[in-house]
PDB file of C-alpha atoms in Angstrom:
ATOM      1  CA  UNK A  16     106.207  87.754  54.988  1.00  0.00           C
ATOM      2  CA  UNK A  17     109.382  85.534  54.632  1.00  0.00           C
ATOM      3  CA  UNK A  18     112.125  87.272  51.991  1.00  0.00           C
ATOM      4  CA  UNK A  19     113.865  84.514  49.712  1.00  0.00           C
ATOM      5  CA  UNK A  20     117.398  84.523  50.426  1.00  0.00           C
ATOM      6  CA  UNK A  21     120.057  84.871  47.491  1.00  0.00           C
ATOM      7  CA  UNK A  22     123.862  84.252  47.754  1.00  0.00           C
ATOM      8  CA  UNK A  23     125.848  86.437  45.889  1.00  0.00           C
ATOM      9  CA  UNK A  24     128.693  85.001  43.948  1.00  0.00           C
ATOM     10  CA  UNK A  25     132.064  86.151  45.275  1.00  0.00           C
ATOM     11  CA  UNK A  26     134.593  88.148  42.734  1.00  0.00           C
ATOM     12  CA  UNK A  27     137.768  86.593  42.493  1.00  0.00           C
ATOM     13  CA  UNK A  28     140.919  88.297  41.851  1.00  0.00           C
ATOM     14  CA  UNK A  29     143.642  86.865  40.417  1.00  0.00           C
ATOM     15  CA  UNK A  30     147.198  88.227  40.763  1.00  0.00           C
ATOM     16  CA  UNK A  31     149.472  89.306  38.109  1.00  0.00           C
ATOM     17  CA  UNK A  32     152.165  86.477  38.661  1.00  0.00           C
ATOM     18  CA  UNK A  33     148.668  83.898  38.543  1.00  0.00           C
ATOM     19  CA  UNK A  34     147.609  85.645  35.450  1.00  0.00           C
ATOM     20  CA  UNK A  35     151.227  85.313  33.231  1.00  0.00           C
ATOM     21  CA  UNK A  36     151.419  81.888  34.737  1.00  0.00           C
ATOM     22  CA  UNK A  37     148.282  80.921  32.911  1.00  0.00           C
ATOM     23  CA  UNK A  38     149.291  82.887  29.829  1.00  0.00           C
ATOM     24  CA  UNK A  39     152.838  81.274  30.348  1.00  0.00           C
ATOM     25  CA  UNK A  40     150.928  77.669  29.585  1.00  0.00           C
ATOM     26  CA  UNK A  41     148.706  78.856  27.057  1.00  0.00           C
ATOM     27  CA  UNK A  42     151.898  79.310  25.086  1.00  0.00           C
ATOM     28  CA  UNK A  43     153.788  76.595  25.841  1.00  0.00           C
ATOM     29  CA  UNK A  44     150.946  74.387  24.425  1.00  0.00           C
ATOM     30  CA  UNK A  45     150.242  72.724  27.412  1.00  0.00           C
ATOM     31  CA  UNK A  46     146.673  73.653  27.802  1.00  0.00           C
ATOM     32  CA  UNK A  47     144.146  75.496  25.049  1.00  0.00           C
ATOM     33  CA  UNK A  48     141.683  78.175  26.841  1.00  0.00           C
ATOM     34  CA  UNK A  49     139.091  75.822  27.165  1.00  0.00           C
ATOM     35  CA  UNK A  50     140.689  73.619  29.049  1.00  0.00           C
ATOM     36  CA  UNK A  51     142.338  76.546  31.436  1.00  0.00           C
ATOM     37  CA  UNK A  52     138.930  77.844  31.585  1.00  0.00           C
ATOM     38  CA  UNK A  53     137.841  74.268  32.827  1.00  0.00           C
ATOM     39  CA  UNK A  54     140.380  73.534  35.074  1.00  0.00           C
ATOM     40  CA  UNK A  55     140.237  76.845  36.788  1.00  0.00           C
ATOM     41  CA  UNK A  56     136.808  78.057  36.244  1.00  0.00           C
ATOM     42  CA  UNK A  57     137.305  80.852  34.429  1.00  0.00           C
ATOM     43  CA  UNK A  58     135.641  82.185  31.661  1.00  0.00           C
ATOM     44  CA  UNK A  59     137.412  81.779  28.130  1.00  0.00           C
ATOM     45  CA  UNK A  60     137.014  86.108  27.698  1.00  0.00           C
ATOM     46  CA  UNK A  61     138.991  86.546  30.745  1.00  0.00           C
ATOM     47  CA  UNK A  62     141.577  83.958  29.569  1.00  0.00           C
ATOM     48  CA  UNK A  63     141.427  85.557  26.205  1.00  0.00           C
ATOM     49  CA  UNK A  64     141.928  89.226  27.562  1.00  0.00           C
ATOM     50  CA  UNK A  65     145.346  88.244  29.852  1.00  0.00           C
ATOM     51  CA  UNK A  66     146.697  86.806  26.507  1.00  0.00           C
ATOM     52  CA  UNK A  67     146.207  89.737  24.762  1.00  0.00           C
ATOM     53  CA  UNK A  68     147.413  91.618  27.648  1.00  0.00           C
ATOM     54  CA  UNK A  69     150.244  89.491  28.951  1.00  0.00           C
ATOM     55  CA  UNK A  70     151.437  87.483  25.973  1.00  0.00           C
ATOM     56  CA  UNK A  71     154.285  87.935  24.146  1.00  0.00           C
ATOM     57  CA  UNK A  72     152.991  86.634  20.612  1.00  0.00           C
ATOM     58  CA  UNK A  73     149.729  87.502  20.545  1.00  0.00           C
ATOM     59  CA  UNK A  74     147.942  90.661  20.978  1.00  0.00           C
ATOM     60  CA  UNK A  75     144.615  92.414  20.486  1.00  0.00           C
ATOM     61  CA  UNK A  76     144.558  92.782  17.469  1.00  0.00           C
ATOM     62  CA  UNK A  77     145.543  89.156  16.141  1.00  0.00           C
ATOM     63  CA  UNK A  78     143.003  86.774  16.074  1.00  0.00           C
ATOM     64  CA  UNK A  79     144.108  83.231  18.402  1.00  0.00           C
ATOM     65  CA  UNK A  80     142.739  79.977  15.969  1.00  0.00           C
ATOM     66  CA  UNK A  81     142.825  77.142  18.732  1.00  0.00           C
ATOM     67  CA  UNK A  82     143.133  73.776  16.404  1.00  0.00           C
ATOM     68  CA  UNK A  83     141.285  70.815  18.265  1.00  0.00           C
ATOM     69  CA  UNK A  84     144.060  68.362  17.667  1.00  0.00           C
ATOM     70  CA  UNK A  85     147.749  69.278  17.067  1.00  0.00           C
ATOM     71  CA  UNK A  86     150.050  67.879  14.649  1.00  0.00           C
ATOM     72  CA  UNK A  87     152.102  66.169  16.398  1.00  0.00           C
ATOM     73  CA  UNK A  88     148.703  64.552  18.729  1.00  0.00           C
ATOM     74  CA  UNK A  89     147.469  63.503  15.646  1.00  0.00           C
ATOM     75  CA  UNK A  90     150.478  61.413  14.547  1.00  0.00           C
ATOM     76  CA  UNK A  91     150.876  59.893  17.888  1.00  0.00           C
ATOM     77  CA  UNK A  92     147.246  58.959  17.868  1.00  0.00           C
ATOM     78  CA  UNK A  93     148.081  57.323  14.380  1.00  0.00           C
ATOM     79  CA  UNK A  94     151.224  55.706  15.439  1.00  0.00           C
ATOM     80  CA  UNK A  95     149.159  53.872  18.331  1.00  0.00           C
ATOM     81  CA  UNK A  96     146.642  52.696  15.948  1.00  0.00           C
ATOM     82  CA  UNK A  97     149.450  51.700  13.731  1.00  0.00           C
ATOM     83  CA  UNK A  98     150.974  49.375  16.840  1.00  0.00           C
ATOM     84  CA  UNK A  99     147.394  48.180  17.385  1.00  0.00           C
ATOM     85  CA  UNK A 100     146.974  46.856  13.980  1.00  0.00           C
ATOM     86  CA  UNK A 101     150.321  45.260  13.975  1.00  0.00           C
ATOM     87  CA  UNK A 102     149.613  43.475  17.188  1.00  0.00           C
ATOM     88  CA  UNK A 103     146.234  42.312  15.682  1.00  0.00           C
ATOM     89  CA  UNK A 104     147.627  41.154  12.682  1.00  0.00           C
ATOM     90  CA  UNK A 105     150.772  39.548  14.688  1.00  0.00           C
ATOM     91  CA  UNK A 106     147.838  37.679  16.578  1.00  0.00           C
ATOM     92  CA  UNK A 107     145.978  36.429  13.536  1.00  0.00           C
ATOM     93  CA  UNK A 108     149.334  35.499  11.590  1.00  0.00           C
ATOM     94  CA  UNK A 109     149.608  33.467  14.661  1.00  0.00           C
ATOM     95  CA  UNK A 110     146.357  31.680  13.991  1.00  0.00           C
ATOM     96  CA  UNK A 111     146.909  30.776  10.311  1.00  0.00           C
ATOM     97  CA  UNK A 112     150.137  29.035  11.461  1.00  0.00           C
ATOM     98  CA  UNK A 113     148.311  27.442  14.329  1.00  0.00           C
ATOM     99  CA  UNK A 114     145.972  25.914  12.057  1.00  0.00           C
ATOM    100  CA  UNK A 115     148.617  25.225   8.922  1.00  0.00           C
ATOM    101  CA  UNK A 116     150.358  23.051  11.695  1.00  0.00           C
ATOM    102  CA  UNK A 117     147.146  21.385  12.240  1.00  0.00           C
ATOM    103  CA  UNK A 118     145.938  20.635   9.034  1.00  0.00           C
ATOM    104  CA  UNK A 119     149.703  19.451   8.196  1.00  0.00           C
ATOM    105  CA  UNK A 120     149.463  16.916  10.949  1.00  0.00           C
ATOM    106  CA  UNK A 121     146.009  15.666  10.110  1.00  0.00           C
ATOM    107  CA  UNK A 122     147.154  15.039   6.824  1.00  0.00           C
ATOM    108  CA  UNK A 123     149.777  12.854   8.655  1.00  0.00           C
ATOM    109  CA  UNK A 124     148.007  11.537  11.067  1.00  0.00           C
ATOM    110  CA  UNK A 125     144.855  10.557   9.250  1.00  0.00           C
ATOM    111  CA  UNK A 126     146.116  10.786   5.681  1.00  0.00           C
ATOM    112  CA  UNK A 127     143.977  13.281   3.875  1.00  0.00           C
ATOM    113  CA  UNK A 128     145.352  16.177   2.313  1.00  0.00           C
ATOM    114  CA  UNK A 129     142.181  18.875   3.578  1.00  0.00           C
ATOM    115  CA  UNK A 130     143.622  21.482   1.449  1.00  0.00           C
ATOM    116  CA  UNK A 131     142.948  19.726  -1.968  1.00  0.00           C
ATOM    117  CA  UNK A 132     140.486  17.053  -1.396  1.00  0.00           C
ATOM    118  CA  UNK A 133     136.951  19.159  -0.216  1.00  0.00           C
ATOM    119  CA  UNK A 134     134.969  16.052  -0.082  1.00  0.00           C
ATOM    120  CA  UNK A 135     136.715  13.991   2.378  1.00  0.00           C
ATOM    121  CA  UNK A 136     135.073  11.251   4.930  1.00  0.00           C
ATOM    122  CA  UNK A 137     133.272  12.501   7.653  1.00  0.00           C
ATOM    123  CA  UNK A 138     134.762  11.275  11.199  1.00  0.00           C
ATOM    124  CA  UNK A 139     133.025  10.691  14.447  1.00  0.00           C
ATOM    125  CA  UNK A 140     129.993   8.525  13.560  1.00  0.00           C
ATOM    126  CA  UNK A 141     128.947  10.991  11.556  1.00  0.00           C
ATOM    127  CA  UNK A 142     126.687   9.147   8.868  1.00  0.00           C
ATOM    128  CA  UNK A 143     125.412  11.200   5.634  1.00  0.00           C
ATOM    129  CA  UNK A 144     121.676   9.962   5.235  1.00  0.00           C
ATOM    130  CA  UNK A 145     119.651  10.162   1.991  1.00  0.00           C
ATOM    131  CA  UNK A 146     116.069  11.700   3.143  1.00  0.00           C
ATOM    132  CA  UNK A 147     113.476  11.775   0.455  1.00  0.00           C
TER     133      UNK A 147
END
């Protein structure tokens, strides 16, 4: 009879100095718990229980209210959006002067004002046929 075989996880320990480092960050905003608890892979209890232990502004018995997005994320995520609109608008004010030119030297060119006259003579061989 053949015994199934079963790997035991190993406990890690973590030393003080690794633990107040993590807390350390926590704090300084530069990564929530979840994303310690990612980057390390460690649960987000044991993350939680060194900053109650270890920090200087929180303890036990306040309750930690990780917001998704910061302040200060969310108005640089605006500002980029801002630039991106500028630059599209930039781009299409581009376009309407791009074809103003155009339209100014067909008027020249061919002598037809397109912006007032809407029926004007088709070019190209283009020959309107009556079909009935």
């Amino acid at each position: 009879m053949q015994t199934k075989k079963v790997a035991l996880q190993r406990k890690r320990i973590f030393s003080e100095e690794f633990k107040k480092a993590r807390v350390r960050e926590y704090e300084s905003g530069k990564f929530t718990v979840s994303e310690l608890s990612r980057l390390f892979k460690i649960k987000g209890t044991i993350i939680y229980r060194w900053i109650h232990k270890y920090s200087m502004y929180n303890k036990h018995s306040v309750r930690i209210v990780e917001i998704e997005q910061s302040g200060t994320k969310k108005l640089k995520d605006l500002e980029l959006k801002i630039k991106e609109l500028e630059q599209i608008v930039g781009q299409k004010q581009l376009k309407i002067d791009y074809l103003e030119k155009m339209i100014e030297l067909a008027d020249q060119k061919f002598d037809i004002d397109i912006k007032k006259n809407s029926n004007t003579p088709l070019f190209g061989g283009s020959i309107t046929t009556n079909l009935k």
